[in-house]
mmCIF file of C-alpha atoms and ligand atoms in Angstrom:
data_model
loop_
_atom_site.group_PDB
_atom_site.id
_atom_site.type_symbol
_atom_site.label_atom_id
_atom_site.label_comp_id
_atom_site.label_asym_id
_atom_site.label_seq_id
_atom_site.Cartn_x
_atom_site.Cartn_y
_atom_site.Cartn_z
ATOM 1 C CA UNK A 1 78.067 108.982 93.920
ATOM 2 C CA UNK A 2 77.495 111.666 91.396
ATOM 3 C CA UNK A 3 80.794 112.517 89.580
ATOM 4 C CA UNK A 4 80.435 116.134 89.397
ATOM 5 C CA UNK A 5 80.127 116.553 93.205
ATOM 6 C CA UNK A 6 79.990 120.336 94.194
ATOM 7 C CA UNK A 7 79.923 120.056 97.976
ATOM 8 C CA UNK A 8 81.101 123.056 99.480
ATOM 9 C CA UNK A 9 83.058 120.590 102.364
ATOM 10 C CA UNK A 10 84.417 118.570 99.548
ATOM 11 C CA UNK A 11 88.241 119.537 98.216
ATOM 12 C CA UNK A 12 89.815 117.518 96.271
ATOM 13 C CA UNK A 13 93.589 118.227 95.179
ATOM 14 C CA UNK A 14 94.353 116.000 91.789
ATOM 15 C CA UNK A 15 97.784 115.072 90.962
ATOM 16 C CA UNK A 16 98.691 112.931 88.325
ATOM 17 C CA UNK A 17 101.920 111.957 86.173
ATOM 18 C CA UNK A 18 103.672 109.186 84.823
ATOM 19 C CA UNK A 19 105.485 106.336 86.923
ATOM 20 C CA UNK A 20 108.458 107.515 89.093
ATOM 21 C CA UNK A 21 107.810 111.476 88.657
ATOM 22 C CA UNK A 22 107.789 111.691 91.969
ATOM 23 C CA UNK A 23 103.887 112.512 92.584
ATOM 24 C CA UNK A 24 103.443 110.019 95.309
ATOM 25 C CA UNK A 25 106.028 111.670 97.925
ATOM 26 C CA UNK A 26 105.091 115.433 96.503
ATOM 27 C CA UNK A 27 101.398 114.119 97.464
ATOM 28 C CA UNK A 28 101.881 112.764 100.978
ATOM 29 C CA UNK A 29 103.967 115.901 102.285
ATOM 30 C CA UNK A 30 101.412 118.049 100.444
ATOM 31 C CA UNK A 31 98.845 116.293 102.422
ATOM 32 C CA UNK A 32 100.499 116.767 105.387
ATOM 33 C CA UNK A 33 101.329 120.664 104.839
ATOM 34 C CA UNK A 34 97.833 121.052 104.412
ATOM 35 C CA UNK A 35 96.283 118.717 107.042
ATOM 36 C CA UNK A 36 94.767 116.909 104.210
ATOM 37 C CA UNK A 37 93.813 113.160 103.809
ATOM 38 C CA UNK A 38 95.934 111.131 101.108
ATOM 39 C CA UNK A 39 94.867 108.557 98.693
ATOM 40 C CA UNK A 40 97.467 106.999 96.521
ATOM 41 C CA UNK A 41 95.142 105.637 93.780
ATOM 42 C CA UNK A 42 97.943 103.647 92.269
ATOM 43 C CA UNK A 43 98.115 101.270 95.470
ATOM 44 C CA UNK A 44 94.624 100.532 94.981
ATOM 45 C CA UNK A 45 95.447 99.100 91.632
ATOM 46 C CA UNK A 46 98.275 97.495 92.609
ATOM 47 C CA UNK A 47 95.928 96.070 95.066
ATOM 48 C CA UNK A 48 93.394 94.509 92.915
ATOM 49 C CA UNK A 49 96.749 92.856 90.511
ATOM 50 C CA UNK A 50 98.120 91.850 93.838
ATOM 51 C CA UNK A 51 94.586 89.940 94.243
ATOM 52 C CA UNK A 52 94.752 88.783 90.765
ATOM 53 C CA UNK A 53 98.086 87.032 91.006
ATOM 54 C CA UNK A 54 96.982 85.087 93.860
ATOM 55 C CA UNK A 55 94.630 83.717 92.743
ATOM 56 C CA UNK A 56 96.383 82.579 89.209
ATOM 57 C CA UNK A 57 94.522 85.278 87.064
ATOM 58 C CA UNK A 58 95.999 85.431 84.116
ATOM 59 C CA UNK A 59 96.507 89.379 83.836
ATOM 60 C CA UNK A 60 96.524 89.976 80.365
ATOM 61 C CA UNK A 61 93.018 88.219 79.981
ATOM 62 C CA UNK A 62 90.787 91.067 80.139
ATOM 63 C CA UNK A 63 87.620 89.111 80.919
ATOM 64 C CA UNK A 64 89.162 86.919 83.602
ATOM 65 C CA UNK A 65 90.414 89.901 85.262
ATOM 66 C CA UNK A 66 86.335 91.480 85.201
ATOM 67 C CA UNK A 67 85.482 88.160 86.528
ATOM 68 C CA UNK A 68 88.221 88.222 89.143
ATOM 69 C CA UNK A 69 87.504 91.818 90.601
ATOM 70 C CA UNK A 70 83.974 91.375 90.658
ATOM 71 C CA UNK A 71 84.114 88.527 92.348
ATOM 72 C CA UNK A 72 86.504 90.001 95.223
ATOM 73 C CA UNK A 73 85.740 92.349 97.977
ATOM 74 C CA UNK A 74 87.854 95.648 97.725
ATOM 75 C CA UNK A 75 87.646 97.809 100.541
ATOM 76 C CA UNK A 76 89.433 101.349 101.711
ATOM 77 C CA UNK A 77 90.915 101.589 105.121
ATOM 78 C CA UNK A 78 92.397 104.910 106.894
ATOM 79 C CA UNK A 79 95.002 104.708 109.300
ATOM 80 C CA UNK A 80 93.845 108.460 110.100
ATOM 81 C CA UNK A 81 95.371 110.565 107.109
ATOM 82 C CA UNK A 82 96.294 107.847 104.613
ATOM 83 C CA UNK A 83 94.242 105.578 102.833
ATOM 84 C CA UNK A 84 95.308 101.918 102.035
ATOM 85 C CA UNK A 85 93.570 98.914 100.304
ATOM 86 C CA UNK A 86 92.250 95.840 101.713
ATOM 87 C CA UNK A 87 91.326 93.309 99.220
ATOM 88 C CA UNK A 88 89.447 89.957 100.750
ATOM 89 C CA UNK A 89 90.164 90.998 103.955
ATOM 90 C CA UNK A 90 93.991 91.395 103.503
ATOM 91 C CA UNK A 91 96.033 94.609 103.621
ATOM 92 C CA UNK A 92 98.353 93.768 100.802
ATOM 93 C CA UNK A 93 100.760 96.854 101.101
ATOM 94 C CA UNK A 94 104.030 94.782 101.844
ATOM 95 C CA UNK A 95 103.319 93.257 98.352
ATOM 96 C CA UNK A 96 102.731 96.200 96.311
ATOM 97 C CA UNK A 97 105.740 97.225 94.622
ATOM 98 C CA UNK A 98 107.209 93.274 93.789
ATOM 99 C CA UNK A 99 108.398 92.761 90.231
ATOM 100 C CA UNK A 100 105.058 90.580 89.433
ATOM 101 C CA UNK A 101 102.576 93.473 90.456
ATOM 102 C CA UNK A 102 105.167 96.318 88.356
ATOM 103 C CA UNK A 103 104.760 93.918 85.402
ATOM 104 C CA UNK A 104 101.004 93.316 85.556
ATOM 105 C CA UNK A 105 99.543 96.532 87.297
ATOM 106 C CA UNK A 106 98.934 98.347 83.525
ATOM 107 C CA UNK A 107 97.218 95.848 81.805
ATOM 108 C CA UNK A 108 95.052 95.078 85.256
ATOM 109 C CA UNK A 109 94.441 99.166 85.096
ATOM 110 C CA UNK A 110 93.514 99.086 81.421
ATOM 111 C CA UNK A 111 90.520 97.191 82.470
ATOM 112 C CA UNK A 112 87.348 99.072 82.423
ATOM 113 C CA UNK A 113 85.518 97.070 84.924
ATOM 114 C CA UNK A 114 88.710 97.617 87.401
ATOM 115 C CA UNK A 115 88.570 101.114 87.089
ATOM 116 C CA UNK A 116 84.372 101.716 87.476
ATOM 117 C CA UNK A 117 85.181 100.138 90.269
ATOM 118 C CA UNK A 118 88.003 102.228 92.037
ATOM 119 C CA UNK A 119 87.184 105.362 90.456
ATOM 120 C CA UNK A 120 83.638 104.780 92.480
ATOM 121 C CA UNK A 121 85.266 103.967 95.726
ATOM 122 C CA UNK A 122 88.015 106.500 95.348
ATOM 123 C CA UNK A 123 84.809 109.275 94.834
ATOM 124 C CA UNK A 124 82.967 108.023 97.837
ATOM 125 C CA UNK A 125 86.125 108.444 100.183
ATOM 126 C CA UNK A 126 86.763 111.951 98.772
ATOM 127 C CA UNK A 127 83.150 112.732 99.506
ATOM 128 C CA UNK A 128 82.629 115.369 102.025
ATOM 129 C CA UNK A 129 86.563 115.853 103.138
ATOM 130 C CA UNK A 130 89.660 117.029 102.012
ATOM 131 C CA UNK A 131 91.883 114.825 100.227
ATOM 132 C CA UNK A 132 94.943 114.984 97.966
ATOM 133 C CA UNK A 133 94.562 112.065 95.403
ATOM 134 C CA UNK A 134 97.224 110.960 92.936
ATOM 135 C CA UNK A 135 97.186 108.931 90.209
ATOM 136 C CA UNK A 136 96.652 109.006 86.347
ATOM 137 C CA UNK A 137 93.141 110.374 85.736
ATOM 138 C CA UNK A 138 92.502 112.237 88.909
ATOM 139 C CA UNK A 139 92.077 115.100 87.765
ATOM 140 C CA UNK A 140 90.940 114.510 84.005
ATOM 141 C CA UNK A 141 88.268 111.484 84.837
ATOM 142 C CA UNK A 142 87.489 110.970 88.704
ATOM 143 C CA UNK A 143 87.427 114.471 89.734
ATOM 144 C CA UNK A 144 86.743 116.770 86.547
ATOM 145 C CA UNK A 145 85.216 119.382 88.643
ATOM 146 C CA UNK A 146 88.001 120.287 90.905
ATOM 147 C CA UNK A 147 89.512 123.025 90.233
ATOM 148 C CA UNK A 148 92.959 122.106 91.905
ATOM 149 C CA UNK A 149 94.989 120.229 89.573
ATOM 150 C CA UNK A 150 98.893 118.987 88.665
ATOM 151 C CA UNK A 151 100.589 117.252 86.472
ATOM 152 C CA UNK A 152 104.114 116.075 88.038
ATOM 153 C CA UNK A 153 106.287 114.943 85.345
ATOM 154 C CA UNK A 154 110.302 114.405 84.899
ATOM 155 C CA UNK A 155 112.468 113.338 81.967
ATOM 156 C CA UNK A 156 112.197 109.520 81.375
ATOM 157 C CA UNK A 157 115.856 108.958 82.155
ATOM 158 C CA UNK A 158 115.148 110.968 85.274
ATOM 159 C CA UNK A 159 112.253 108.537 85.958
ATOM 160 C CA UNK A 160 114.414 105.366 85.498
ATOM 161 C CA UNK A 161 117.437 106.358 87.491
ATOM 162 C CA UNK A 162 114.830 106.907 90.364
ATOM 163 C CA UNK A 163 113.470 103.411 90.084
ATOM 164 C CA UNK A 164 116.989 102.110 90.039
ATOM 165 C CA UNK A 165 117.917 104.147 92.925
ATOM 166 C CA UNK A 166 115.150 102.242 94.806
ATOM 167 C CA UNK A 167 116.792 98.752 94.025
ATOM 168 C CA UNK A 168 114.005 98.239 91.272
ATOM 169 C CA UNK A 169 114.488 97.145 87.565
ATOM 170 C CA UNK A 170 111.329 97.760 85.753
ATOM 171 C CA UNK A 171 110.790 99.090 82.628
ATOM 172 C CA UNK A 172 108.701 102.080 83.223
ATOM 173 C CA UNK A 173 108.374 102.967 79.773
ATOM 174 C CA UNK A 174 106.335 99.869 79.204
ATOM 175 C CA UNK A 175 104.238 100.885 81.664
ATOM 176 C CA UNK A 176 103.753 104.381 80.681
ATOM 177 C CA UNK A 177 103.052 103.513 77.038
ATOM 178 C CA UNK A 178 100.364 101.287 78.631
ATOM 179 C CA UNK A 179 98.848 104.080 81.111
ATOM 180 C CA UNK A 180 98.593 106.402 78.132
ATOM 181 C CA UNK A 181 97.296 104.503 75.389
ATOM 182 C CA UNK A 182 94.524 102.737 77.139
ATOM 183 C CA UNK A 183 91.073 103.731 75.633
ATOM 184 C CA UNK A 184 89.490 104.201 79.076
ATOM 185 C CA UNK A 185 90.897 107.110 81.030
ATOM 186 C CA UNK A 186 94.326 107.257 79.988
ATOM 187 C CA UNK A 187 97.073 108.974 81.519
ATOM 188 C CA UNK A 188 96.994 112.591 80.439
ATOM 189 C CA UNK A 189 97.487 115.961 81.202
ATOM 190 C CA UNK A 190 94.038 117.418 82.500
ATOM 191 C CA UNK A 191 92.656 120.468 81.198
ATOM 192 C CA UNK A 192 93.703 123.465 83.226
ATOM 193 C CA UNK A 193 96.310 121.484 84.934
ATOM 194 C CA UNK A 194 99.375 122.760 86.244
ATOM 195 C CA UNK A 195 102.302 121.174 85.292
ATOM 196 C CA UNK A 196 105.433 120.954 87.574
ATOM 197 C CA UNK A 197 109.310 119.196 86.413
ATOM 198 C CA UNK A 198 110.067 117.938 89.785
ATOM 199 C CA UNK A 199 113.648 117.077 88.004
ATOM 200 C CA UNK A 200 114.310 121.037 88.735
ATOM 201 C CA UNK A 201 112.876 120.734 92.205
ATOM 202 C CA UNK A 202 113.544 119.118 95.322
ATOM 203 C CA UNK A 203 110.201 117.821 97.536
ATOM 204 C CA UNK A 204 109.822 120.946 99.204
ATOM 205 C CA UNK A 205 110.182 123.172 96.234
ATOM 206 C CA UNK A 206 107.835 121.401 94.487
ATOM 207 C CA UNK A 207 104.989 121.290 97.845
ATOM 208 C CA UNK A 208 106.092 125.327 97.575
ATOM 209 C CA UNK A 209 105.203 125.464 94.113
ATOM 210 C CA UNK A 210 101.944 123.836 94.569
ATOM 211 C CA UNK A 211 100.890 125.686 97.742
ATOM 212 C CA UNK A 212 101.152 128.839 95.862
ATOM 213 C CA UNK A 213 99.242 128.028 93.075
ATOM 214 C CA UNK A 214 96.312 127.143 95.632
ATOM 215 C CA UNK A 215 96.845 130.272 97.477
ATOM 216 C CA UNK A 216 96.811 132.173 94.381
ATOM 217 C CA UNK A 217 93.480 130.205 92.891
ATOM 218 C CA UNK A 218 91.744 131.270 96.465
ATOM 219 C CA UNK A 219 92.000 128.098 98.463
ATOM 220 C CA UNK A 220 91.650 128.467 102.231
ATOM 221 C CA UNK A 221 94.059 126.415 104.360
ATOM 222 C CA UNK A 222 92.026 125.541 107.246
ATOM 223 C CA UNK A 223 94.302 122.727 109.458
ATOM 224 C CA UNK A 224 91.316 122.173 111.909
ATOM 225 C CA UNK A 225 89.569 119.550 109.860
ATOM 226 C CA UNK A 226 90.749 116.741 107.229
HETATM 227 O O1 DC B 301 101.482 104.784 90.957
HETATM 228 P P1 DC B 301 101.741 103.742 90.798
HETATM 229 O O2 DC B 301 102.807 103.684 89.528
HETATM 230 O O3 DC B 301 101.738 103.123 91.524
HETATM 231 O O4 DC B 301 100.902 103.110 89.937
HETATM 232 C C1 DC B 301 100.567 102.136 89.079
HETATM 233 C C2 DC B 301 99.787 101.593 88.172
HETATM 234 O O5 DC B 301 98.131 102.025 88.271
HETATM 235 C C3 DC B 301 99.924 102.866 86.961
HETATM 236 O O6 DC B 301 100.775 102.084 85.987
HETATM 237 C C4 DC B 301 98.546 102.699 86.303
HETATM 238 C C5 DC B 301 97.420 102.495 87.114
HETATM 239 N N1 DC B 301 96.759 103.604 87.698
HETATM 240 C C6 DC B 301 95.906 103.823 86.929
HETATM 241 O O7 DC B 301 95.672 103.334 85.895
HETATM 242 N N2 DC B 301 95.459 104.822 87.667
HETATM 243 C C7 DC B 301 95.197 105.334 88.679
HETATM 244 N N3 DC B 301 94.575 106.590 89.035
HETATM 245 C C8 DC B 301 96.200 105.624 89.142
HETATM 246 C C9 DC B 301 97.211 104.370 89.001
#
């Protein structure tokens, strides 16, 4: 698919940010508010990581990961409002936040072949639709042409505390470092993105700030179609 899709029926709201910045929660809430579909691209990267781990692939071995992803069948399902990953016919959602996936998802995501396959799948599913897409490179690399870009951030201690409160012990600083320094499509604030600090607002507050910005940009909300 053409990366610079300008079809008038396609509307993408890109939401990027580091781990535990709260972007999934606000992206889902914004999509529900607008009547858009929601695509959590991190879940696709987690699903591929889970697939590699299930097949005993060494996730630090770039060549082995590239070969494994080339041999697997990655699909994107939709339950009506939300997209979800399917790997070799299995819906892996219950496994996506396991410690082994947390520990290996950043190195797997840094493999260019993985990014190529998933970026193409994400673009294909957004084509002709209205979608809130969240991730690390959505505004900078997957949909650089969209005018609707947000970067959700929060201080590192706040983000680490959020994960602890969710019962997770992962070191998000390690993941942030790999995600923001990899050579292909690293985490970055896309040019033109509106930065919102989620530590000073609740979910409704972040969504309200986004809606205000989108209205100011001239986005017309029509809840009759996704
Ligand atoms: O949003 P998350 O924490 O579930 O994402 C998991 C990992 O997936 C993240 O550490 C990096 C990778 N990722 C990515 O590289 N590009 C994206 N667009 C989304 C996620």
